[in-house]
Short mmCIF file of C-alpha atoms in Angstrom, two decimals:
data_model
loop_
_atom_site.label_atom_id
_atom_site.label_comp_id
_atom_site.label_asym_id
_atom_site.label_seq_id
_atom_site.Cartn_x
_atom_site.Cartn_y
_atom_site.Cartn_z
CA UNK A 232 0.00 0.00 0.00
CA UNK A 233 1.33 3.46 -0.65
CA UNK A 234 1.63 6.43 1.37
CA UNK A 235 -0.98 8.85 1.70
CA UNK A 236 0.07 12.22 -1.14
CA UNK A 237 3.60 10.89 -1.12
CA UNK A 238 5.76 12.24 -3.32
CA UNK A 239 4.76 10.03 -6.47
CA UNK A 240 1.24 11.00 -5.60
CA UNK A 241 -0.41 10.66 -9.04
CA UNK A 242 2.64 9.16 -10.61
CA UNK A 243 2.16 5.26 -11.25
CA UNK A 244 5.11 4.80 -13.01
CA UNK A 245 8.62 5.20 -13.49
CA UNK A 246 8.69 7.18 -16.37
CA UNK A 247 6.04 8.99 -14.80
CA UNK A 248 8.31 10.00 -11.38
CA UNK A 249 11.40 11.01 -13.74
CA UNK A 250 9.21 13.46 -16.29
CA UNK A 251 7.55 15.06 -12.84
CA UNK A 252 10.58 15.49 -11.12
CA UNK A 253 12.70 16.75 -13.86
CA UNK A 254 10.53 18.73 -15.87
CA UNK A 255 7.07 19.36 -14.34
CA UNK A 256 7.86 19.70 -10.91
CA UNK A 257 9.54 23.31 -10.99
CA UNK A 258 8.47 24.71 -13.55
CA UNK A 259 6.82 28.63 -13.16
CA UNK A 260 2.90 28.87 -13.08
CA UNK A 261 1.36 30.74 -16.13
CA UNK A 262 -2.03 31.48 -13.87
CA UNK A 263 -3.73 32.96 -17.64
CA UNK A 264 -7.63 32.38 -15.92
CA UNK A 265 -8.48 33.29 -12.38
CA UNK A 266 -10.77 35.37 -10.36
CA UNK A 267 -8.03 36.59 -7.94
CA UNK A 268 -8.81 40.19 -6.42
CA UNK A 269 -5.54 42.64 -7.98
CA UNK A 270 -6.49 44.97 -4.71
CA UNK A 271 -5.50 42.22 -2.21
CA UNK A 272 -2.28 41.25 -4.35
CA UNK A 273 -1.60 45.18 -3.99
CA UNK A 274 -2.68 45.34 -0.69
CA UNK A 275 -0.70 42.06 0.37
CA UNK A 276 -3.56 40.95 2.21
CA UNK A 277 -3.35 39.12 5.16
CA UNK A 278 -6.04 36.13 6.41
CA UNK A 279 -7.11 35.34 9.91
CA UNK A 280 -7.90 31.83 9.27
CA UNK A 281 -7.80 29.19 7.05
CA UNK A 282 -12.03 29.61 6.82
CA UNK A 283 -11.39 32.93 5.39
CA UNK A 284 -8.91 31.97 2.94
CA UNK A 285 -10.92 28.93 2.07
CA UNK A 286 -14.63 29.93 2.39
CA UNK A 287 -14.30 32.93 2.04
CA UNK A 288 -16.88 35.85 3.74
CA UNK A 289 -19.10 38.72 2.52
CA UNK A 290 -17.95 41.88 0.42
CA UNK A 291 -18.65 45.54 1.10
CA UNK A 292 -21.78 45.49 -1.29
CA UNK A 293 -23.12 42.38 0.44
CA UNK A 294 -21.93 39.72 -1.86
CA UNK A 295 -20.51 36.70 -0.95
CA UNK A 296 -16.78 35.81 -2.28
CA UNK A 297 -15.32 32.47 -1.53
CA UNK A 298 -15.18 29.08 -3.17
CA UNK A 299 -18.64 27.30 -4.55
CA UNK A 300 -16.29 24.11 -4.87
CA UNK A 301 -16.12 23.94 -1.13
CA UNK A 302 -19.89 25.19 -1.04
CA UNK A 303 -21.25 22.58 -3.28
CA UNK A 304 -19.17 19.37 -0.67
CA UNK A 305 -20.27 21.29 2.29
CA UNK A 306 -24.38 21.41 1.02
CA UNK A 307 -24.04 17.50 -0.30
CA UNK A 308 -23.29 16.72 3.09
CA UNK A 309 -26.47 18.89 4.91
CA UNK A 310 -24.35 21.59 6.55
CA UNK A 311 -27.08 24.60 7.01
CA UNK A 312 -26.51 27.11 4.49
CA UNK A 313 -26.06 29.57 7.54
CA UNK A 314 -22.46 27.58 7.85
CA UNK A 315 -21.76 27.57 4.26
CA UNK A 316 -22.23 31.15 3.12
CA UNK A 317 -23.73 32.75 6.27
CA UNK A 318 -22.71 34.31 9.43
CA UNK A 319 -22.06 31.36 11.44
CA UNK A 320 -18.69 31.40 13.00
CA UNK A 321 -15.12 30.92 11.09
CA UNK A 322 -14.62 27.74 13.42
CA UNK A 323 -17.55 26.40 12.74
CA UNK A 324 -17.79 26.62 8.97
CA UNK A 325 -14.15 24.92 9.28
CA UNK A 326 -15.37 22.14 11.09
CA UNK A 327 -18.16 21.67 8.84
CA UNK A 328 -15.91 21.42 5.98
CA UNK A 329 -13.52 19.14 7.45
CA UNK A 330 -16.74 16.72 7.88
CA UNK A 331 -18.07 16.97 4.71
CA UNK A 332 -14.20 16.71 3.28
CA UNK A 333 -14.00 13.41 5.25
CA UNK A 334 -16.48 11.89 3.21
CA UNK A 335 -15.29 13.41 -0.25
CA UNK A 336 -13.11 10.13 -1.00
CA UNK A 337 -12.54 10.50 -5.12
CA UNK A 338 -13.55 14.34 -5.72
CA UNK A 339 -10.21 16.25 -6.45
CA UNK A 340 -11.34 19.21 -3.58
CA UNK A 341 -10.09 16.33 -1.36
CA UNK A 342 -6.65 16.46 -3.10
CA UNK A 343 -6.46 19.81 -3.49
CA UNK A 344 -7.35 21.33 0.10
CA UNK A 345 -4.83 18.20 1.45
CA UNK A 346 -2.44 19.76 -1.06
CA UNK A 347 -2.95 23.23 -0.05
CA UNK A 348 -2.26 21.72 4.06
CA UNK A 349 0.78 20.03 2.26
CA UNK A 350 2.61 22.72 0.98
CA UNK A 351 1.85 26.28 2.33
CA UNK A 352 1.74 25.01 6.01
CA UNK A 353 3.85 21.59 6.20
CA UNK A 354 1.07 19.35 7.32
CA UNK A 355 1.32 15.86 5.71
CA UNK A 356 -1.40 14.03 7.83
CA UNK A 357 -4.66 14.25 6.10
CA UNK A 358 -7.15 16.87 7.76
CA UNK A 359 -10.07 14.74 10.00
CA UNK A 360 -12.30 15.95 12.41
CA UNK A 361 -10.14 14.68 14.91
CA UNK A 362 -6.74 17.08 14.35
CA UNK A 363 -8.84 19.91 12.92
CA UNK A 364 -8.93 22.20 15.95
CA UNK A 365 -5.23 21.53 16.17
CA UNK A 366 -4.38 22.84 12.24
CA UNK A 367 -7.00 25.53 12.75
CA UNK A 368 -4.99 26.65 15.78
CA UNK A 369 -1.48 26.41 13.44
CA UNK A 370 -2.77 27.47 10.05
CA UNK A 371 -4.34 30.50 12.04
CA UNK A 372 -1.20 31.34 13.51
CA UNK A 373 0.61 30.90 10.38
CA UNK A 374 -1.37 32.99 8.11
CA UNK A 375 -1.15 36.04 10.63
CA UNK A 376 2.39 36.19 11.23
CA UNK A 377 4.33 34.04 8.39
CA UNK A 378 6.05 36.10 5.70
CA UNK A 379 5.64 33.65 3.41
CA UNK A 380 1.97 33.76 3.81
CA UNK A 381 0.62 36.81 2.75
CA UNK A 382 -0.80 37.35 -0.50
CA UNK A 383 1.97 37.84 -2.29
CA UNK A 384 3.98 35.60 -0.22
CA UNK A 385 1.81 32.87 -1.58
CA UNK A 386 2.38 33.56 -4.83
CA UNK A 387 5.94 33.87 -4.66
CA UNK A 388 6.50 30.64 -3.00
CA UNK A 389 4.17 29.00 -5.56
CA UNK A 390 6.89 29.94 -7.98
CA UNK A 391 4.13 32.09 -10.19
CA UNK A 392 5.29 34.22 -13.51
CA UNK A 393 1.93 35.48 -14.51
CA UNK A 394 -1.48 36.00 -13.14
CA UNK A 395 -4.67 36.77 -15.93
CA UNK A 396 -7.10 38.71 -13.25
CA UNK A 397 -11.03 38.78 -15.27
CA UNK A 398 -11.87 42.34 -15.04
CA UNK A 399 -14.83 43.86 -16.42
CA UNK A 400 -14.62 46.89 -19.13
CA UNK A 401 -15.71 49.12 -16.64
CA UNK A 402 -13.05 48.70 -14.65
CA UNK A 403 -10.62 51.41 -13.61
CA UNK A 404 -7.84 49.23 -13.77
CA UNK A 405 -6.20 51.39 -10.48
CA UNK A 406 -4.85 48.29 -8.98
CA UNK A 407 -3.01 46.66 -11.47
CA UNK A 408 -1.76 50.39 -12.22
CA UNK A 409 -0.16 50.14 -8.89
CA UNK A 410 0.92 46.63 -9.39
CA UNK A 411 2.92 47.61 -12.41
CA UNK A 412 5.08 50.61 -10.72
CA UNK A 413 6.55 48.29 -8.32
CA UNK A 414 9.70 46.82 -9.41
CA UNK A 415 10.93 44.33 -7.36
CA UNK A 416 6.95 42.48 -7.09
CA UNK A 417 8.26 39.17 -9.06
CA UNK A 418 5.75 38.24 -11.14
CA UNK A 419 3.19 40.01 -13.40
CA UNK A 420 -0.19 40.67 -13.00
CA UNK A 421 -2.52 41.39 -15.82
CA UNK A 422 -6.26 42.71 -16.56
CA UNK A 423 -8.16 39.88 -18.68
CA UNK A 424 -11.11 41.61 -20.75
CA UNK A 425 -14.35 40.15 -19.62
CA UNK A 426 -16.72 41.86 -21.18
CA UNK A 427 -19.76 39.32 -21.22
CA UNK A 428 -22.08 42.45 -19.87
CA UNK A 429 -22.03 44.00 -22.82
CA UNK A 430 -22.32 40.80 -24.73
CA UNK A 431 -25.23 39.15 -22.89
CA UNK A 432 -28.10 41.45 -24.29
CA UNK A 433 -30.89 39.17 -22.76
CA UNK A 434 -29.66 39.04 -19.19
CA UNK A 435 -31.54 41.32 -16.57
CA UNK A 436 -29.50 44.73 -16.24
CA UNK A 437 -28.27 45.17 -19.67
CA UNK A 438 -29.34 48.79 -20.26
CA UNK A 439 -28.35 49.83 -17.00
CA UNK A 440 -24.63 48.37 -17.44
CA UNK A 441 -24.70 49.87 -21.32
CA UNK A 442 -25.42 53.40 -19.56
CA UNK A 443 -22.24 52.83 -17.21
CA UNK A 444 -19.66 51.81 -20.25
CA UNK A 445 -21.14 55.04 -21.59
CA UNK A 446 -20.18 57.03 -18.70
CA UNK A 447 -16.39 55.28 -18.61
CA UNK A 448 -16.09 55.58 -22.44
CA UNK A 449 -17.35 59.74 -22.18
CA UNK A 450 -20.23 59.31 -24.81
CA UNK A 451 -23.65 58.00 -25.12
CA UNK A 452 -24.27 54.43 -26.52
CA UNK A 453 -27.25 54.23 -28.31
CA UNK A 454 -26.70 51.77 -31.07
CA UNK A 455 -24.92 48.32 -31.61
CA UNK A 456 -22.36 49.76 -33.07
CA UNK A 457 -21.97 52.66 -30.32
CA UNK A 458 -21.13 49.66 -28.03
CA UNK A 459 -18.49 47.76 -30.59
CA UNK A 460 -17.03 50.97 -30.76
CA UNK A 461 -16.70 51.75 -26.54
CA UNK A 462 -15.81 47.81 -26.14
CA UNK A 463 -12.96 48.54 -28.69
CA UNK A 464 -11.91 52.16 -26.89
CA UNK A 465 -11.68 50.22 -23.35
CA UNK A 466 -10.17 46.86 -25.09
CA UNK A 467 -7.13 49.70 -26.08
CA UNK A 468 -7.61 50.75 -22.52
CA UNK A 469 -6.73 46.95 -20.95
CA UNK A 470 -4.55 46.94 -23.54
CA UNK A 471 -2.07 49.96 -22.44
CA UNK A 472 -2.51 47.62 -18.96
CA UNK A 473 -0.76 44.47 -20.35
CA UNK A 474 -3.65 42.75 -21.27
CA UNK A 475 -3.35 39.67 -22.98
CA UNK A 476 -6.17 37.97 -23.15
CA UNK A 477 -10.31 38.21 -23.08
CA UNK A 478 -12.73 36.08 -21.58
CA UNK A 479 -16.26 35.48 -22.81
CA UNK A 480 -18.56 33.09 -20.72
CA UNK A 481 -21.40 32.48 -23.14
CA UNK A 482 -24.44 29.72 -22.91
CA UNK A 483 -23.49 28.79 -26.22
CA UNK A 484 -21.99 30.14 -29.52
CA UNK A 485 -24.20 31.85 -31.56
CA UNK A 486 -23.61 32.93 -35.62
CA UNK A 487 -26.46 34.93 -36.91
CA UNK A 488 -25.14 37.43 -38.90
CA UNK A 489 -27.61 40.39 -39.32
CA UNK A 490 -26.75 43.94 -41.07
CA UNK A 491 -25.23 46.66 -38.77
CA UNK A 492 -29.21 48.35 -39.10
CA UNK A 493 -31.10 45.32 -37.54
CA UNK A 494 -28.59 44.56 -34.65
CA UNK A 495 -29.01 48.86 -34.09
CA UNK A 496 -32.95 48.05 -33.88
CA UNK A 497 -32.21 44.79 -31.31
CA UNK A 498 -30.24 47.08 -29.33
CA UNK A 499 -32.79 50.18 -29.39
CA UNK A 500 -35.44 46.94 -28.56
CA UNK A 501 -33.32 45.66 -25.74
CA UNK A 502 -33.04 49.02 -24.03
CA UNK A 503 -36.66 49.66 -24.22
CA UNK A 504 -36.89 46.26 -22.20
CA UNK A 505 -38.37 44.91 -24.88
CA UNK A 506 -38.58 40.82 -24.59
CA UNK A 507 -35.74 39.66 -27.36
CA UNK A 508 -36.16 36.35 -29.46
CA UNK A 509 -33.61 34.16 -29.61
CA UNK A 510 -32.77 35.16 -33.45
CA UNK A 511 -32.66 38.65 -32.35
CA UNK A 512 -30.32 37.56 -29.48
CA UNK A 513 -28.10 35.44 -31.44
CA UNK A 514 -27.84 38.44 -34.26
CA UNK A 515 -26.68 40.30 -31.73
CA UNK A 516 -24.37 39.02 -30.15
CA UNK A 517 -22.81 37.79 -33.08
CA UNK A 518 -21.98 41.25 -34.16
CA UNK A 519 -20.63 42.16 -31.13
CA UNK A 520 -18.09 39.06 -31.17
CA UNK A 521 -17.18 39.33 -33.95
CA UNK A 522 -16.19 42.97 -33.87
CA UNK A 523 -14.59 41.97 -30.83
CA UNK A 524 -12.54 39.19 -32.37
CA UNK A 525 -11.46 41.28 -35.13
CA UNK A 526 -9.89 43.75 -32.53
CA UNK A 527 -8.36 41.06 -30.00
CA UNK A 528 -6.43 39.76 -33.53
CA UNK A 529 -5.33 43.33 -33.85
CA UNK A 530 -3.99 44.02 -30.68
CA UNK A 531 -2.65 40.27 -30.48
CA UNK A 532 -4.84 38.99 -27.76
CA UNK A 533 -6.09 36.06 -27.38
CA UNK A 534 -9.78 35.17 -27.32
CA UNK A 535 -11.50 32.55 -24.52
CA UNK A 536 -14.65 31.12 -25.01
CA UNK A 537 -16.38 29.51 -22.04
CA UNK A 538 -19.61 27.73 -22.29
CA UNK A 539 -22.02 24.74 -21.68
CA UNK A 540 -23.01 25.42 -18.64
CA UNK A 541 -26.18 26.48 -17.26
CA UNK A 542 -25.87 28.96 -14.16
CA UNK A 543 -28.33 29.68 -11.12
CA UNK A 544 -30.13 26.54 -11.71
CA UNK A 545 -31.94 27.07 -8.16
CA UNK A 546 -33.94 30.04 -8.46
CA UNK A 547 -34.61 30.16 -4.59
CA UNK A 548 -30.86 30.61 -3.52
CA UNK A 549 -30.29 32.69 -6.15
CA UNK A 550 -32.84 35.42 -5.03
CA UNK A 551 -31.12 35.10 -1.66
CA UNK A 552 -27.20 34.36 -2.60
CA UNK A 553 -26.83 35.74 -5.90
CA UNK A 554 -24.60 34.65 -9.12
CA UNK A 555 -21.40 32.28 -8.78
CA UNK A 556 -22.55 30.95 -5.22
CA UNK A 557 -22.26 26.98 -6.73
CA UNK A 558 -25.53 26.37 -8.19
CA UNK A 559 -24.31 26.05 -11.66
CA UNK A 560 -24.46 22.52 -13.65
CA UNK A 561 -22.81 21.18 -16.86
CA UNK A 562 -25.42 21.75 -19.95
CA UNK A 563 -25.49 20.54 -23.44
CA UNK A 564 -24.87 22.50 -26.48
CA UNK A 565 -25.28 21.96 -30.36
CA UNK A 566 -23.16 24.99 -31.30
CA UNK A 567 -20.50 23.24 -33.68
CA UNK A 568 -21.41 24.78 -37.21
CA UNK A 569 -22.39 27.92 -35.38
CA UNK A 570 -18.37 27.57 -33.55
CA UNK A 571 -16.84 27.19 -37.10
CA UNK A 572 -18.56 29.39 -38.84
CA UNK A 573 -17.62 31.76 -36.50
CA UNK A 574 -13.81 31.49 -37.34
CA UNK A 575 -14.34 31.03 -40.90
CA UNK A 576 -15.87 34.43 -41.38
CA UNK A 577 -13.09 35.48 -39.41
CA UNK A 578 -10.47 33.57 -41.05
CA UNK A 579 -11.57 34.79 -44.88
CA UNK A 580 -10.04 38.09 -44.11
CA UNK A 581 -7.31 37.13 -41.92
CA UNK A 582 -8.55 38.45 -38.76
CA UNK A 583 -9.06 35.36 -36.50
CA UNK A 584 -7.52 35.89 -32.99
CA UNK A 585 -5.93 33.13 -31.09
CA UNK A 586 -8.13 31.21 -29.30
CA UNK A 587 -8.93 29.45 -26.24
CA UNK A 588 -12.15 27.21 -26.06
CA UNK A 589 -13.55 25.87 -23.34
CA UNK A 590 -16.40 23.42 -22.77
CA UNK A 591 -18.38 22.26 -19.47
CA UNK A 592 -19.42 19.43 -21.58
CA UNK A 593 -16.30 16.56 -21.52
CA UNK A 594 -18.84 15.11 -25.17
CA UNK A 595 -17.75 18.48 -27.21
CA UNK A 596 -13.77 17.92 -26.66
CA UNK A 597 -13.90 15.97 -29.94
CA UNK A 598 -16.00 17.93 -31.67
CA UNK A 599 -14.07 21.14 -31.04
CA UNK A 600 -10.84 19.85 -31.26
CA UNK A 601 -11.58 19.17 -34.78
CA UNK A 602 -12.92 22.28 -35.81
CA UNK A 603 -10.10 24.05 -34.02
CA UNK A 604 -8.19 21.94 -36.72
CA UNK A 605 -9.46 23.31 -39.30
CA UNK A 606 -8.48 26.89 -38.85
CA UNK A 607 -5.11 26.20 -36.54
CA UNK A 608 -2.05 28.87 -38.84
CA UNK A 609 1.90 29.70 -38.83
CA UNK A 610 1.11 32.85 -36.65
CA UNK A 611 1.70 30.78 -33.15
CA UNK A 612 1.74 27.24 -32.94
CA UNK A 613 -1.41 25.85 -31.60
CA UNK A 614 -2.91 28.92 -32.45
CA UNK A 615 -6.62 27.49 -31.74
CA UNK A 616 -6.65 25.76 -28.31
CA UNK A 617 -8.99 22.69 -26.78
CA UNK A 618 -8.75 24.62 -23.10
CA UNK A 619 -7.88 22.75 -19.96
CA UNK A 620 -10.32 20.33 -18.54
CA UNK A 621 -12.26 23.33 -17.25
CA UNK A 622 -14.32 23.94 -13.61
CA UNK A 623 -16.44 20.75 -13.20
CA UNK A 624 -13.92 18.88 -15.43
CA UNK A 625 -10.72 19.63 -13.65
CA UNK A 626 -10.81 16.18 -12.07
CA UNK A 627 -8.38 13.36 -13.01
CA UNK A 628 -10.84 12.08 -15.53
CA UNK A 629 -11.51 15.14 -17.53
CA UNK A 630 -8.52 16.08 -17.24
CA UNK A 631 -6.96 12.82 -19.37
CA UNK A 632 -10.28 13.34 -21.17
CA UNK A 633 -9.09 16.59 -22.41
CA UNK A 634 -5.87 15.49 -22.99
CA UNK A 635 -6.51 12.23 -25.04
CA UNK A 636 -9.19 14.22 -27.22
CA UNK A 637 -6.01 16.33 -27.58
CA UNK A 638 -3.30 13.66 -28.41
CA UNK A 639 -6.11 12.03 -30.48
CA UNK A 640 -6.76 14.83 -32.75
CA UNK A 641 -4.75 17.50 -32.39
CA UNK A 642 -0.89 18.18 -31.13
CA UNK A 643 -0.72 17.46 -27.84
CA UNK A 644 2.83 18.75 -27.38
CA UNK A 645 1.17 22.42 -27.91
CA UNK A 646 -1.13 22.69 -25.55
CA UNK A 647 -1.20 25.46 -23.29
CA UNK A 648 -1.60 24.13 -20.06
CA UNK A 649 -3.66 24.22 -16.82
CA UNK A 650 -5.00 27.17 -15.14
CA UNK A 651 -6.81 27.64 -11.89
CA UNK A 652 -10.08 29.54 -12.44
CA UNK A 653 -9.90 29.92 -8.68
CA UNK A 654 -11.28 32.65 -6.20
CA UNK A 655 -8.55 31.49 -3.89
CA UNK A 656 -4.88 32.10 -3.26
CA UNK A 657 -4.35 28.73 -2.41
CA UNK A 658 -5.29 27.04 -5.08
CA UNK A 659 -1.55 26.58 -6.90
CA UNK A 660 -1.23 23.38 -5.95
CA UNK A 661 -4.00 22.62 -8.84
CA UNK A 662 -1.28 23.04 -11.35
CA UNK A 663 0.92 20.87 -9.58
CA UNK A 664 -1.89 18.34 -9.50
CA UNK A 665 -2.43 18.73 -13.40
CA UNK A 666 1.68 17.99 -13.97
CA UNK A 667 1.12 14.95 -12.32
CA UNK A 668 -1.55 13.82 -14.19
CA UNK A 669 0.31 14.87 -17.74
CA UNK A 670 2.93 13.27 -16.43
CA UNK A 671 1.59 10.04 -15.30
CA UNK A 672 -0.26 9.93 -18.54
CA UNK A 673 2.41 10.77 -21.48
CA UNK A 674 4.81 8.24 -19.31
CA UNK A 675 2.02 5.56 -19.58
CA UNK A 676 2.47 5.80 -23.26
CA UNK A 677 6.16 5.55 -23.08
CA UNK A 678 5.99 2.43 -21.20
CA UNK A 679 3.10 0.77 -23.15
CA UNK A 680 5.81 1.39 -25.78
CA UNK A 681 3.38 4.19 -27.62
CA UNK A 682 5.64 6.60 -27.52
CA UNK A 683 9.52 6.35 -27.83
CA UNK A 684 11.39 7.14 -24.81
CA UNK A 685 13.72 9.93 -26.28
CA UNK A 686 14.80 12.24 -23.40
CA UNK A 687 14.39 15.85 -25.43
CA UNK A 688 11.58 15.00 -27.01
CA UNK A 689 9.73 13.93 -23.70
CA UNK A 690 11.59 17.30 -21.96
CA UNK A 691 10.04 19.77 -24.53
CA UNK A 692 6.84 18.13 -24.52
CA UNK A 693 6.43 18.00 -20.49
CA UNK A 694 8.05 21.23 -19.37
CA UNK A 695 5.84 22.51 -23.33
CA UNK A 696 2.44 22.12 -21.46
CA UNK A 697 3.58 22.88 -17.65
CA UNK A 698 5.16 26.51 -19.00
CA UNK A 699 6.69 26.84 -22.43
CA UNK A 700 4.10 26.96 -24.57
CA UNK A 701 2.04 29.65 -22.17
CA UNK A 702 5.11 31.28 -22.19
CA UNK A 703 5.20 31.67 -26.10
CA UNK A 704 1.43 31.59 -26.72
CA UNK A 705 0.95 34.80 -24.57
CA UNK A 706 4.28 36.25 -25.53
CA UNK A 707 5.40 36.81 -21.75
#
């Protein structure tokens, strides 16, 4: 029997253990997706407890902020939702966790917060309800006074180069202008464009978010092509930041095209709060991306694409918790023609951005990988992306999922790499569990005899995904 998260954790063979050790293992994080706040990273926030860091607490407007992974273990085991997102004490919500955790035996959040223990604190026995109080008591003390254990102290030690922050067009971008006049910081920290506000023309509060871009951008939107215009002026903005990349979270993708005229009277329609159809919708929103995408290949950055996933699902919490509080599930989509004829029409004038898809849905990887393969070009290779086994995915099995579709169809070798997606500071140790699982996987090949065992090859391909290829494909 093997110990518990030894240090072949994940790694089942020999091959395996080498590639992880000599080129996975220290390799810099390329962080290109989170949800990480750039004020604490300026602020070097501090946490109390390991509850706060890990279930985070309310904001100043109300909101709750924290991590609807732990939310969703703590609610399948019947903790009141009082404990999970209420005001119920810090202790208390721990404890609640740790129980729930202890029955989590196969979901990766019981790797993961083990991991987190593991490395930030030095605790190698598995957290029970029966030493809990006692790494409370030392994770408590540790987070208040270790150096190492601040915000940026966190990211330091997690040996980070880059962190992609999602920031909304409306954004100020004030922190991350701090964050770039200090010189000795160690790592970068970059806006990401989110501008699915703008995009999402059906979702409640779209006029008065179109009247707020208007006030950043210093002229009145009233047209379609008033707000491709002030998405462009603040994409320049982001851009003058560092920005590198977008981020759109759609339910699906949509291709409609529709003259400039008719998505002006969708808009007008919209703003009126006028009930859309979902032709009008989809016609507008395709102009909108696409004008987008035509910009992001100007300024040479690259374009993510989230979807397949339904959000809110329970109507009741959502009235009383609001969105990204864990009551999301994996949907189905049939957007594949719609997906490619979205980059042909880009592609016929040379004007297609590199991009980054993502599906909830582990049944799309081979469908997108091969119409990714149809428009991949000598601009960057692996221009056009399958993106990491993504939020509900990001287990050990869609993560090989997402990996063989890869290998299967596509180049392998060029993929990008893992990301966190996280609300959490902790949550490095997700890459490290992602090199494992490459690793463990590409050396199963080599010694099923799949895969010759050639020393550079295997080097560029394994330290390729963990960093390289981030490195290149975002021209850090």
């Amino acid at each position: 029997m093997r110990a518990f998260m030894d240090k072949d954790f994940m790694l089942y063979n020999d091959t395996a253990k080498h590639l992880y050790q000599a080129y996975a293992k220290d390799e810099p994080i390329i962080d290109y997706h989170c949800h990480i706040s750039p004020k604490e990273i300026y602020e070097d926030r501090r946490y109390d407890n390991i509850a706060q860091v890990w279930l985070g607490g309310r904001n100043d407007d109300g909101t709750y902020f924290g991590d609807h992974y732990k939310w969703r273990v703590m609610r399948s085991n019947g903790v009141p939702e009082d404990v999970v997102t209420g005001s119920a004490d810090p202790y208390d919500k721990f404890v609640a966790f740790t129980k729930a955790l202890e029955m989590a035996i196969g979901n990766p959040m019981y790797h993961w917060s083990n991991l987190e223990l593991h490395k930030y604190f030095g605790i190698t026995e598995p957290l029970t309800v029966k030493n809990c109080k006692e790494i409370w008591d030392k994770t408590s003390d540790m987070l208040q006074h270790d150096p190492n254990l601040s915000v940026r102290g966190i990211i330091r030690q997690s040996n980070v180069a880059y962190v992609g922050t999602t920031d909304d067009p409306v954004d100020d971008l004030h922190w991350h202008e701090l964050l770039a006049r200090e010189k000795d910081l160690g790592f970068m920290v970059c806006p990401s464009f989110r501008p699915d506000k703008a995009v999402n023309i059906q979702r409640p509060g779209f006029a008065e978010y179109i009247g707020r871009l208007g006030e950043v951008v210093g002229y009145t939107i009233d047209s379609a092509e008033k707000v491709c215009k002030a998405l462009e002026d603040r994409i320049d903005y982001f851009k003058a930041h560092g920005c590198r990349a977008s981020d759109h979270g759609v339910d699906y993708v949509p291709y409609r095209e529709v003259p400039m005229e008719e998505a002006n009277r969708i808009f007008m329609k919209a703003m009126a709060g006028e009930k859309l159809t979902r032709d009008e919708i989809d016609g507008y929103q395709t102009t909108v991306l696409l004008a987008l995408a035509r910009k992001y290949h100007k300024e040479n950055i690259a374009m993510e694409i989230h979807y397949s996933c339904t959000r809110d699902n329970n109507k009741r919490m959502f009235a009383l918790e609001g969105p990204d509080t864990g009551f999301d599930m994996i949907a189905k989509s049939s957007c594949y023609n719609e997906l490619a004829e979205f980059f042909s029409k880009l592609d016929e004038t040379n004007e297609l951005p590199k991009t980054i898809v993502f599906s909830l849905d582990e049944s799309d990887f081979n469908q997108i990988t091969t119409c990714l393969g149809c428009f991949q070009s000598d601009e960057v290779p692996g221009k056009m992306q399958l993106g990491a086994a993504w939020w509900f995915l990001d287990t050990r099995d869609g993560m090989e999922a997402q990996m063989k579709s890869l290998a299967n169809l596509g180049l392998l070798g060029n993929f990008i790499g893992m990301l966190t997606d996280s609300r959490s500071f902790l949550s490095y140790p997700r890459h490290d569990y992602f090199r494992r699982i490459a690793c463990n996987l590409i050396g199963q090949w080599v010694e099923n005899g799949e895969y010759p065992d050639d020393e550079e090859s295997l080097k560029k391909i394994v330290s390729g995904i963990s960093y390289e290829n981030a490195k290149r494909y975002f021209d850090l």
